[in-house]
Amino acid sequence: MRFWLKIFTYSILVFFLIFNVTSVIVIERNHGKILTREINNALSQNMNIHSSVDAILPVVLIYDSEQYEENVLANIAKAFVGKVGDEGVYMTIKDDKGKSVYNNTDFEMSMNRAETEKLKTNEIRYILRDVGNRTILFTSNLTEINRKIYTFTYMKDITSVYRERMDQYQFYLKVDIVACSAYMMIMFIVSRRLTTPIHRLIRTAQFIAAGAFYERAESRSKDEIGVLANNFNIMASVIEDKIKDLERLNREKQLFIDNFTHELKTPLTSIIGYADYLRTAKTDATQLLDGLNVILSEGKRLESLSFKLMNLIMLEGTEYPMEDMDICSILAEIKPAMEMKAREKRIAIKTSCESARLPLEKDLMKILIFNLVDNAIKASSECQSIVIRTFRQGADCILEIEDEGMGIESEHLDRIFEPFYMTDKARTRRNNGAGLGLSICQSIATLHNAVISVRSLPEQGTTFSIAFSRRGAAL
């Protein structure tokens, strides 16, 4: 069952139940009040009759005549019924022998008179009895005159009281039909309007499930449904961002695999080709040496590639213990190795180090600095210089490696940290590179909660900057 139909159905049921129960209670309460008033009036009239008989009793006793007694009692009854002047008012007077002294009823009296059984003097009883299509209220009492017992029965037709109750039920039934019809129309409109935002949410969820992650739910109200729509939109935005991240990661992984396959293919082709040539062709010592040198060079390239891939894989999701140490001491340890590598191109390595203690992993920092310096050496020409400096900048400690080399075109700057990305593939392969060094540097910087950035101009040099947060560091 649809939600709007549930609201509509349940509200109609509750309204119908409450309205009808309330109507029944009101009708029965009014009927009870009227019936009680009629009973009290009948009892009061019966008591008045009894008082009238008591008042005339001394005169009756003087005459001491049965005929006179009956005439007096009949006259009292006639006078009383005539005084009331209401249609449907009846009286009967009977003596203890069952003789009727007075009777103005127009219906047949029941033989079963439960209200008169074991009735005591000065006691009044009443009973409601259906006579044909009428409801009669019977009130009875006893009076003793000259050692004779007379039964007085005052009766009143109260059919109108029950007819009034039935009329009220019929009226309330008509009101019930009108009220329920009007309420159904109102609740139909209200329930549809209340559930319209939910339908929008359902439709938006269906679009998102079908792949339209840009879809958003309309939010016009500030009630709970409006809050739900806002939270739904926030959730959809988060999902859209996550899907985009997953798609990007998937593309990067596929690109990584493609590049890795391509990087493996080139040296393996050379190795297999030269090995097959040396195995099948007649070669002299010079050709053999040249072929072995190519195989050795390509093998070292594969070895370098495997080591860099191993480093890149191990850096992903791995935690390393950090120790507070002076970054200048790390630079001092690896400076001789960097100078030895730079000596081949007669490149000078200059350092300017401001002491700063930071939480670092020593071996990873060596890899980071050495990779950046190695890239700077490869990008530099002979007799140029490379500057390594550390300094404070606000709350950060900055490590910079600056060269005077060929620089990087601006369109490449956003992608140089991607695995296997090479701005100059020919030069990179000539230097046994695979485009993994900067990816490793970025991963190491991330492990140290540092931010690595680059500034470069073609033919003017490149500067790599790593900003270490001063928080938690003793400077």
CSV table of C-alpha atoms in Angstrom, one decimal:
chain,number,residue,atom,x,y,z
A,1,MET,CA,0.0,0.0,0.0
A,2,ARG,CA,1.3,3.4,-0.9
A,3,PHE,CA,2.3,5.8,1.9
A,4,TRP,CA,-0.2,8.5,0.9
A,5,LEU,CA,-2.9,5.8,0.8
A,6,LYS,CA,-1.9,4.6,4.3
A,7,ILE,CA,-2.2,8.2,5.7
A,8,PHE,CA,-5.5,8.6,3.9
A,9,THR,CA,-7.0,5.2,5.1
A,10,TYR,CA,-5.8,5.4,8.7
A,11,SER,CA,-6.8,9.0,9.2
A,12,ILE,CA,-10.3,8.2,7.8
A,13,LEU,CA,-10.6,5.2,10.1
A,14,VAL,CA,-9.5,7.2,13.1
A,15,PHE,CA,-11.9,10.0,12.2
A,16,PHE,CA,-14.8,7.6,11.6
A,17,LEU,CA,-14.2,5.8,14.9
A,18,ILE,CA,-13.8,9.0,17.0
A,19,PHE,CA,-16.7,10.8,15.3
A,20,ASN,CA,-19.1,7.9,15.7
A,21,VAL,CA,-18.1,7.0,19.2
A,22,THR,CA,-18.4,10.6,20.2
A,23,SER,CA,-21.9,10.8,18.5
A,24,VAL,CA,-23.1,7.7,20.3
A,25,ILE,CA,-21.8,9.0,23.7
A,26,VAL,CA,-23.5,12.3,23.2
A,27,ILE,CA,-26.8,10.8,22.0
A,28,GLU,CA,-26.9,8.2,24.8
A,29,ARG,CA,-26.0,10.8,27.4
A,30,ASN,CA,-28.8,13.1,26.3
A,31,HIS,CA,-31.2,10.2,26.1
A,32,GLY,CA,-30.2,9.1,29.6
A,33,LYS,CA,-30.7,12.6,30.9
A,34,ILE,CA,-34.2,12.9,29.4
A,35,LEU,CA,-35.2,9.4,30.5
A,36,THR,CA,-34.0,10.1,34.0
A,37,ARG,CA,-36.0,13.4,34.1
A,38,GLU,CA,-39.1,11.5,32.9
A,39,ILE,CA,-38.7,8.8,35.5
A,40,ASN,CA,-38.2,11.4,38.3
A,41,ASN,CA,-41.2,13.3,37.1
A,42,ALA,CA,-43.3,10.1,37.1
A,43,LEU,CA,-42.1,9.2,40.6
A,44,SER,CA,-42.8,12.8,41.7
A,45,GLN,CA,-46.4,12.6,40.3
A,46,ASN,CA,-46.9,9.2,42.0
A,47,MET,CA,-45.8,10.8,45.3
A,48,ASN,CA,-48.2,13.7,44.8
A,49,ILE,CA,-51.0,11.2,44.3
A,50,HIS,CA,-50.0,9.4,47.5
A,51,SER,CA,-49.9,12.8,49.3
A,52,SER,CA,-53.4,13.6,48.0
A,53,VAL,CA,-54.7,10.3,49.3
A,54,ASP,CA,-53.1,10.9,52.7
A,55,ALA,CA,-54.8,14.3,52.9
A,56,ILE,CA,-58.3,13.0,52.1
A,57,LEU,CA,-57.9,9.9,54.3
A,58,PRO,CA,-59.4,11.4,57.5
A,59,VAL,CA,-62.6,12.3,55.6
A,60,VAL,CA,-62.8,8.8,54.2
A,61,LEU,CA,-62.4,7.3,57.6
A,62,ILE,CA,-65.4,9.3,59.0
A,63,TYR,CA,-67.8,7.9,56.5
A,64,ASP,CA,-66.3,4.4,56.7
A,65,SER,CA,-68.0,3.3,53.5
A,66,GLU,CA,-66.3,1.1,50.8
A,67,GLN,CA,-68.3,2.7,48.0
A,68,TYR,CA,-67.4,6.2,49.3
A,69,GLU,CA,-63.7,5.2,49.4
A,70,GLU,CA,-63.8,4.0,45.9
A,71,ASN,CA,-65.6,7.1,44.6
A,72,VAL,CA,-63.1,9.4,46.4
A,73,LEU,CA,-60.1,7.5,45.1
A,74,ALA,CA,-61.6,7.5,41.5
A,75,ASN,CA,-62.3,11.3,41.8
A,76,ILE,CA,-58.7,11.9,42.9
A,77,ALA,CA,-57.4,9.9,40.0
A,78,LYS,CA,-59.6,11.7,37.5
A,79,ALA,CA,-58.7,15.1,39.0
A,80,PHE,CA,-55.0,14.3,38.9
A,81,VAL,CA,-55.0,12.9,35.3
A,82,GLY,CA,-57.0,15.9,34.2
A,83,LYS,CA,-54.7,18.3,36.0
A,84,VAL,CA,-51.7,16.9,34.2
A,85,GLY,CA,-53.4,17.3,30.9
A,86,ASP,CA,-50.9,15.3,29.0
A,87,GLU,CA,-51.8,12.7,26.5
A,88,GLY,CA,-50.3,9.4,27.3
A,89,VAL,CA,-50.8,9.7,31.1
A,90,TYR,CA,-52.7,6.8,32.6
A,91,MET,CA,-53.7,5.6,36.1
A,92,THR,CA,-55.1,2.4,37.6
A,93,ILE,CA,-56.3,1.8,41.1
A,94,LYS,CA,-56.9,-1.7,42.3
A,95,ASP,CA,-57.8,-3.1,45.7
A,96,ASP,CA,-56.3,-6.1,47.3
A,97,LYS,CA,-58.9,-8.4,45.8
A,98,GLY,CA,-58.0,-7.3,42.3
A,99,LYS,CA,-61.1,-5.1,41.8
A,100,SER,CA,-60.4,-2.1,39.5
A,101,VAL,CA,-61.3,1.2,41.2
A,102,TYR,CA,-60.1,3.4,38.4
A,103,ASN,CA,-58.5,2.6,35.0
A,104,ASN,CA,-58.2,5.0,32.0
A,105,THR,CA,-55.7,2.9,30.0
A,106,ASP,CA,-56.3,2.3,26.3
A,107,PHE,CA,-54.1,-0.8,26.1
A,108,GLU,CA,-54.1,-4.2,27.6
A,109,MET,CA,-52.3,-4.5,30.9
A,110,SER,CA,-49.7,-7.2,31.3
A,111,MET,CA,-50.5,-10.0,33.7
A,112,ASN,CA,-46.9,-10.1,34.8
A,113,ARG,CA,-46.6,-7.1,37.1
A,114,ALA,CA,-43.1,-7.5,38.4
A,115,GLU,CA,-43.0,-4.0,39.9
A,116,THR,CA,-46.0,-4.8,42.2
A,117,GLU,CA,-44.6,-8.1,43.6
A,118,LYS,CA,-43.8,-7.9,47.3
A,119,LEU,CA,-44.3,-4.1,47.1
A,120,LYS,CA,-44.3,-2.5,50.5
A,121,THR,CA,-46.4,0.4,51.8
A,122,ASN,CA,-44.9,3.8,51.2
A,123,GLU,CA,-42.6,2.2,48.6
A,124,ILE,CA,-42.6,3.3,45.0
A,125,ARG,CA,-41.3,1.1,42.2
A,126,TYR,CA,-41.0,1.8,38.5
A,127,ILE,CA,-40.4,-0.2,35.4
A,128,LEU,CA,-40.2,0.4,31.6
A,129,ARG,CA,-42.3,-1.9,29.5
A,130,ASP,CA,-42.9,-2.1,25.7
A,131,VAL,CA,-46.6,-2.2,24.9
A,132,GLY,CA,-47.1,-2.7,21.2
A,133,ASN,CA,-45.2,0.1,19.5
A,134,ARG,CA,-45.1,2.2,22.6
A,135,THR,CA,-42.8,2.4,25.6
A,136,ILE,CA,-44.7,2.9,28.9
A,137,LEU,CA,-43.2,3.9,32.2
A,138,PHE,CA,-45.0,2.2,35.1
A,139,THR,CA,-44.7,3.5,38.7
A,140,SER,CA,-46.6,1.7,41.5
A,141,ASN,CA,-47.1,2.2,45.2
A,142,LEU,CA,-49.5,0.8,47.9
A,143,THR,CA,-51.9,2.7,50.2
A,144,GLU,CA,-53.8,1.2,53.1
A,145,ILE,CA,-57.3,2.6,53.8
A,146,ASN,CA,-59.6,1.0,56.4
A,147,ARG,CA,-57.5,-2.1,56.5
A,148,LYS,CA,-57.7,-2.5,52.7
A,149,ILE,CA,-54.7,-2.3,50.4
A,150,TYR,CA,-55.0,-0.3,47.2
A,151,THR,CA,-52.4,-0.4,44.4
A,152,PHE,CA,-51.9,2.9,42.6
A,153,THR,CA,-50.2,2.7,39.2
A,154,TYR,CA,-49.2,5.9,37.5
A,155,MET,CA,-48.2,5.4,33.9
A,156,LYS,CA,-46.7,7.6,31.2
A,157,ASP,CA,-46.1,7.1,27.6
A,158,ILE,CA,-42.5,8.0,26.9
A,159,THR,CA,-42.3,6.6,23.4
A,160,SER,CA,-41.3,10.2,22.3
A,161,VAL,CA,-38.1,9.9,24.3
A,162,TYR,CA,-37.0,6.8,22.4
A,163,ARG,CA,-38.2,8.3,19.1
A,164,GLU,CA,-36.1,11.4,19.8
A,165,ARG,CA,-33.1,9.1,20.3
A,166,MET,CA,-33.7,7.4,17.0
A,167,ASP,CA,-34.2,10.8,15.3
A,168,GLN,CA,-30.9,11.9,16.7
A,169,TYR,CA,-29.2,8.7,15.4
A,170,GLN,CA,-30.6,9.3,12.0
A,171,PHE,CA,-29.5,13.0,12.0
A,172,TYR,CA,-26.0,12.0,13.1
A,173,LEU,CA,-25.9,9.4,10.4
A,174,LYS,CA,-26.5,12.1,7.8
A,175,VAL,CA,-24.0,14.4,9.5
A,176,ASP,CA,-21.6,11.4,9.6
A,177,ILE,CA,-21.9,10.8,5.9
A,178,VAL,CA,-21.4,14.5,5.0
A,179,ALA,CA,-18.5,14.9,7.5
A,180,CYS,CA,-16.7,11.8,6.4
A,181,SER,CA,-17.1,12.7,2.7
A,182,ALA,CA,-15.7,16.1,3.3
A,183,TYR,CA,-12.9,14.7,5.5
A,184,MET,CA,-12.1,12.1,2.8
A,185,MET,CA,-11.7,14.8,0.2
A,186,ILE,CA,-9.6,17.0,2.5
A,187,MET,CA,-7.4,14.1,3.6
A,188,PHE,CA,-6.9,12.9,0.0
A,189,ILE,CA,-5.5,16.4,-0.9
A,190,VAL,CA,-3.5,16.6,2.3
A,191,SER,CA,-2.0,13.1,2.1
A,192,ARG,CA,-1.0,13.6,-1.6
A,193,ARG,CA,0.6,17.0,-0.8
A,194,LEU,CA,2.4,15.6,2.3
A,195,THR,CA,3.8,12.7,0.3
A,196,THR,CA,4.8,14.7,-2.8
A,197,PRO,CA,8.3,15.5,-1.4
A,198,ILE,CA,8.7,11.8,-0.7
A,199,HIS,CA,7.8,10.9,-4.3
A,200,ARG,CA,10.4,13.4,-5.4
A,201,LEU,CA,13.0,11.7,-3.2
A,202,ILE,CA,12.0,8.3,-4.6
A,203,ARG,CA,12.3,9.6,-8.2
A,204,THR,CA,15.7,11.2,-7.5
A,205,ALA,CA,16.9,8.0,-5.8
A,206,GLN,CA,15.9,6.1,-8.9
A,207,PHE,CA,17.8,8.5,-11.2
A,208,ILE,CA,20.9,8.2,-8.9
A,209,ALA,CA,20.6,4.4,-8.9
A,210,ALA,CA,20.5,4.5,-12.7
A,211,GLY,CA,23.8,6.4,-12.8
A,212,ALA,CA,22.6,10.0,-12.8
A,213,PHE,CA,24.7,11.0,-9.8
A,214,TYR,CA,24.2,14.7,-10.5
A,215,GLU,CA,20.5,14.6,-9.7
A,216,ARG,CA,19.3,16.3,-6.5
A,217,ALA,CA,16.0,16.3,-4.6
A,218,GLU,CA,14.0,19.5,-4.4
A,219,SER,CA,13.8,20.9,-0.9
A,220,ARG,CA,11.2,23.7,-0.3
A,221,SER,CA,10.1,23.1,3.3
A,222,LYS,CA,11.9,23.3,6.6
A,223,ASP,CA,10.1,20.4,8.3
A,224,GLU,CA,11.4,16.9,8.8
A,225,ILE,CA,10.9,16.0,5.1
A,226,GLY,CA,12.8,19.1,4.1
A,227,VAL,CA,15.6,18.1,6.5
A,228,LEU,CA,15.5,14.6,5.0
A,229,ALA,CA,15.8,16.0,1.5
A,230,ASN,CA,18.7,18.2,2.4
A,231,ASN,CA,20.5,15.3,4.0
A,232,PHE,CA,19.7,13.2,1.0
A,233,ASN,CA,21.3,15.8,-1.3
A,234,ILE,CA,24.4,15.8,1.0
A,235,MET,CA,24.5,12.1,0.8
A,236,ALA,CA,24.1,12.2,-3.0
A,237,SER,CA,27.0,14.7,-3.3
A,238,VAL,CA,29.2,12.5,-1.2
A,239,ILE,CA,28.3,9.5,-3.3
A,240,GLU,CA,29.0,11.5,-6.5
A,241,ASP,CA,32.4,12.5,-5.2
A,242,LYS,CA,33.2,9.0,-4.2
A,243,ILE,CA,32.1,7.6,-7.5
A,244,LYS,CA,34.3,10.2,-9.3
A,245,ASP,CA,37.2,9.3,-7.1
A,246,LEU,CA,36.7,5.6,-7.8
A,247,GLU,CA,36.5,6.3,-11.5
A,248,ARG,CA,39.6,8.4,-11.3
A,249,LEU,CA,41.4,5.7,-9.3
A,250,ASN,CA,40.3,3.1,-11.8
A,251,ARG,CA,41.6,5.2,-14.7
A,252,GLU,CA,44.9,5.7,-12.9
A,253,LYS,CA,45.2,2.0,-12.1
A,254,GLN,CA,44.5,1.1,-15.7
A,255,LEU,CA,47.0,3.8,-16.9
A,256,PHE,CA,49.5,2.5,-14.4
A,257,ILE,CA,49.1,-1.1,-15.7
A,258,ASP,CA,49.4,0.1,-19.3
A,259,ASN,CA,52.5,2.2,-18.6
A,260,PHE,CA,54.0,-0.6,-16.5
A,261,THR,CA,53.4,-3.1,-19.4
A,262,HIS,CA,54.9,-0.6,-21.9
A,263,GLU,CA,58.0,0.0,-19.7
A,264,LEU,CA,58.6,-3.7,-19.3
A,265,LYS,CA,58.2,-4.3,-23.0
A,266,THR,CA,61.0,-2.1,-24.3
A,267,PRO,CA,63.9,-3.5,-22.2
A,268,LEU,CA,62.6,-7.1,-22.5
A,269,THR,CA,62.5,-6.7,-26.3
A,270,SER,CA,66.1,-5.4,-26.4
A,271,ILE,CA,67.3,-8.2,-24.1
A,272,ILE,CA,65.5,-10.9,-26.0
A,273,GLY,CA,66.6,-9.5,-29.4
A,274,TYR,CA,70.3,-9.2,-28.5
A,275,ALA,CA,70.3,-12.5,-26.7
A,276,ASP,CA,68.8,-14.3,-29.7
A,277,TYR,CA,71.2,-12.4,-32.0
A,278,LEU,CA,74.3,-13.4,-30.0
A,279,ARG,CA,73.0,-17.0,-29.8
A,280,THR,CA,72.4,-17.5,-33.5
A,281,ALA,CA,74.7,-15.1,-35.4
A,282,LYS,CA,78.5,-15.3,-35.8
A,283,THR,CA,79.9,-12.3,-33.9
A,284,ASP,CA,83.3,-11.1,-33.1
A,285,ALA,CA,84.5,-10.0,-29.7
A,286,THR,CA,83.5,-6.3,-30.3
A,287,GLN,CA,79.9,-7.2,-31.4
A,288,LEU,CA,79.6,-9.7,-28.5
A,289,LEU,CA,80.8,-7.0,-26.0
A,290,ASP,CA,78.4,-4.4,-27.4
A,291,GLY,CA,75.5,-6.9,-27.3
A,292,LEU,CA,76.3,-7.8,-23.7
A,293,ASN,CA,76.6,-4.2,-22.7
A,294,VAL,CA,73.1,-3.6,-24.1
A,295,ILE,CA,71.7,-6.6,-22.2
A,296,LEU,CA,73.4,-5.4,-19.0
A,297,SER,CA,72.1,-1.8,-19.5
A,298,GLU,CA,68.5,-3.0,-20.1
A,299,GLY,CA,68.8,-5.5,-17.2
A,300,LYS,CA,69.9,-2.7,-14.9
A,301,ARG,CA,66.9,-0.7,-16.2
A,302,LEU,CA,64.6,-3.5,-15.3
A,303,GLU,CA,66.2,-3.8,-11.9
A,304,SER,CA,65.8,-0.1,-11.3
A,305,LEU,CA,62.2,-0.3,-12.4
A,306,SER,CA,61.5,-3.2,-10.0
A,307,PHE,CA,63.2,-1.5,-7.1
A,308,LYS,CA,61.2,1.7,-7.7
A,309,LEU,CA,57.9,-0.2,-8.1
A,310,MET,CA,58.7,-2.1,-4.8
A,311,ASN,CA,59.3,1.3,-3.1
A,312,LEU,CA,56.1,2.7,-4.5
A,313,ILE,CA,54.0,-0.3,-3.4
A,314,MET,CA,55.5,-0.5,0.1
A,315,LEU,CA,54.8,3.2,0.6
A,316,GLU,CA,51.1,2.8,0.0
A,317,GLY,CA,49.2,2.3,3.2
A,318,THR,CA,52.3,1.6,5.3
A,319,GLU,CA,53.1,3.3,8.6
A,320,TYR,CA,56.7,4.1,9.5
A,321,PRO,CA,58.0,5.0,12.9
A,322,MET,CA,59.1,8.7,13.1
A,323,GLU,CA,61.9,10.1,15.1
A,324,ASP,CA,62.8,13.7,16.0
A,325,MET,CA,66.0,14.5,14.1
A,326,ASP,CA,67.7,17.4,12.5
A,327,ILE,CA,67.1,17.5,8.7
A,328,CYS,CA,70.5,19.1,8.2
A,329,SER,CA,72.2,15.9,9.6
A,330,ILE,CA,70.4,13.8,6.9
A,331,LEU,CA,71.6,16.2,4.2
A,332,ALA,CA,75.1,16.0,5.5
A,333,GLU,CA,75.0,12.2,5.3
A,334,ILE,CA,73.9,11.9,1.7
A,335,LYS,CA,75.8,15.0,0.3
A,336,PRO,CA,78.9,12.9,-0.6
A,337,ALA,CA,76.9,10.4,-2.6
A,338,MET,CA,75.0,13.2,-4.4
A,339,GLU,CA,78.3,15.0,-5.2
A,340,MET,CA,79.8,11.8,-6.6
A,341,LYS,CA,76.8,11.4,-8.9
A,342,ALA,CA,76.9,15.1,-10.0
A,343,ARG,CA,80.7,15.0,-10.6
A,344,GLU,CA,80.2,13.2,-14.0
A,345,LYS,CA,78.5,16.3,-15.4
A,346,ARG,CA,80.7,18.7,-13.3
A,347,ILE,CA,77.6,20.0,-11.5
A,348,ALA,CA,78.1,21.8,-8.2
A,349,ILE,CA,75.8,20.9,-5.3
A,350,LYS,CA,75.4,23.8,-2.8
A,351,THR,CA,73.6,23.5,0.5
A,352,SER,CA,72.1,26.2,2.8
A,353,CYS,CA,70.7,24.5,5.9
A,354,GLU,CA,68.9,26.1,8.8
A,355,SER,CA,68.7,23.7,11.7
A,356,ALA,CA,65.3,22.2,12.4
A,357,ARG,CA,64.2,19.1,14.3
A,358,LEU,CA,61.3,17.3,12.7
A,359,PRO,CA,59.5,13.9,13.1
A,360,LEU,CA,61.1,12.0,10.2
A,361,GLU,CA,61.9,8.6,8.9
A,362,LYS,CA,65.6,8.8,8.0
A,363,ASP,CA,65.8,6.3,5.2
A,364,LEU,CA,62.7,7.6,3.4
A,365,MET,CA,64.0,11.2,3.7
A,366,LYS,CA,67.2,10.1,2.0
A,367,ILE,CA,65.2,8.5,-0.8
A,368,LEU,CA,63.1,11.6,-1.2
A,369,ILE,CA,66.1,14.0,-1.4
A,370,PHE,CA,68.2,11.7,-3.5
A,371,ASN,CA,65.4,11.2,-6.1
A,372,LEU,CA,64.8,15.0,-6.4
A,373,VAL,CA,68.5,15.7,-6.7
A,374,ASP,CA,68.9,12.9,-9.2
A,375,ASN,CA,66.1,14.4,-11.3
A,376,ALA,CA,67.8,17.8,-11.0
A,377,ILE,CA,71.1,16.3,-12.2
A,378,LYS,CA,69.4,14.7,-15.2
A,379,ALA,CA,67.7,18.0,-16.1
A,380,SER,CA,70.9,20.1,-15.8
A,381,SER,CA,73.7,20.8,-18.3
A,382,GLU,CA,77.4,20.6,-17.5
A,383,CYS,CA,78.9,23.1,-15.1
A,384,GLN,CA,75.5,24.2,-13.7
A,385,SER,CA,74.7,24.1,-10.0
A,386,ILE,CA,72.0,22.6,-7.7
A,387,VAL,CA,71.0,24.3,-4.5
A,388,ILE,CA,69.6,22.4,-1.5
A,389,ARG,CA,68.2,24.7,1.3
A,390,THR,CA,66.1,24.5,4.4
A,391,PHE,CA,64.5,27.4,6.1
A,392,ARG,CA,61.6,28.4,8.3
A,393,GLN,CA,58.4,30.0,6.8
A,394,GLY,CA,55.8,30.9,9.4
A,395,ALA,CA,54.7,27.6,11.1
A,396,ASP,CA,56.4,25.4,8.5
A,397,CYS,CA,59.9,24.1,7.7
A,398,ILE,CA,60.7,24.2,4.0
A,399,LEU,CA,63.1,22.0,2.1
A,400,GLU,CA,63.9,23.1,-1.5
A,401,ILE,CA,65.9,21.6,-4.3
A,402,GLU,CA,66.6,24.1,-7.1
A,403,ASP,CA,68.3,23.5,-10.4
A,404,GLU,CA,69.2,25.6,-13.4
A,405,GLY,CA,68.2,23.0,-15.9
A,406,MET,CA,65.8,22.7,-18.8
A,407,GLY,CA,62.7,23.3,-16.8
A,408,ILE,CA,59.2,21.8,-17.2
A,409,GLU,CA,56.5,23.1,-19.6
A,410,SER,CA,53.4,24.4,-17.7
A,411,GLU,CA,51.1,21.8,-19.2
A,412,HIS,CA,53.1,19.1,-17.6
A,413,LEU,CA,53.2,20.5,-14.0
A,414,ASP,CA,49.9,19.0,-12.9
A,415,ARG,CA,50.8,15.5,-13.9
A,416,ILE,CA,54.5,15.0,-13.1
A,417,PHE,CA,53.7,13.2,-9.9
A,418,GLU,CA,51.6,10.5,-11.7
A,419,PRO,CA,53.4,7.1,-12.0
A,420,PHE,CA,55.1,6.5,-15.3
A,421,TYR,CA,54.4,10.1,-16.5
A,422,MET,CA,57.4,11.5,-18.4
A,423,THR,CA,57.7,15.0,-19.9
A,424,ASP,CA,60.5,13.9,-22.2
A,425,LYS,CA,60.3,10.2,-22.7
A,426,ALA,CA,63.4,9.9,-24.9
A,427,ARG,CA,65.6,11.7,-22.3
A,428,THR,CA,64.1,9.7,-19.4
A,429,ARG,CA,64.6,6.4,-21.1
A,430,ARG,CA,68.1,7.4,-22.0
A,431,ASN,CA,68.8,8.0,-18.3
A,432,ASN,CA,67.2,4.6,-17.4
A,433,GLY,CA,64.1,6.4,-16.0
A,434,ALA,CA,60.5,5.2,-15.8
A,435,GLY,CA,58.7,8.2,-14.4
A,436,LEU,CA,58.4,6.7,-10.9
A,437,GLY,CA,60.7,8.9,-8.9
A,438,LEU,CA,58.4,11.8,-8.3
A,439,SER,CA,55.5,9.5,-7.5
A,440,ILE,CA,57.8,8.0,-4.8
A,441,CYS,CA,58.7,11.4,-3.5
A,442,GLN,CA,55.0,12.4,-3.2
A,443,SER,CA,54.2,9.3,-1.3
A,444,ILE,CA,57.1,9.9,1.1
A,445,ALA,CA,56.0,13.5,1.6
A,446,THR,CA,52.4,12.3,2.3
A,447,LEU,CA,53.7,9.9,4.9
A,448,HIS,CA,55.4,12.8,6.7
A,449,ASN,CA,52.2,15.0,6.5
A,450,ALA,CA,54.2,17.3,4.2
A,451,VAL,CA,53.1,19.0,1.0
A,452,ILE,CA,55.3,18.9,-2.1
A,453,SER,CA,55.0,21.5,-4.8
A,454,VAL,CA,56.9,22.6,-7.9
A,455,ARG,CA,57.8,25.8,-9.7
A,456,SER,CA,59.4,25.7,-13.1
A,457,LEU,CA,60.1,27.8,-16.2
A,458,PRO,CA,61.4,26.3,-19.4
A,459,GLU,CA,65.2,26.8,-19.8
A,460,GLN,CA,65.3,28.6,-16.5
A,461,GLY,CA,65.2,25.7,-14.0
A,462,THR,CA,62.9,23.9,-11.6
A,463,THR,CA,62.4,24.2,-7.8
A,464,PHE,CA,60.8,21.4,-5.8
A,465,SER,CA,59.5,22.6,-2.4
A,466,ILE,CA,58.5,20.3,0.5
A,467,ALA,CA,56.6,22.0,3.4
A,468,PHE,CA,56.8,20.2,6.7
A,469,SER,CA,54.3,21.3,9.4
A,470,ARG,CA,56.0,22.9,12.4
A,471,ARG,CA,53.3,21.4,14.7
A,472,GLY,CA,55.0,18.8,16.9
A,473,ALA,CA,58.5,19.8,15.7
A,474,ALA,CA,61.2,21.5,17.8
A,475,LEU,CA,62.7,24.3,15.7
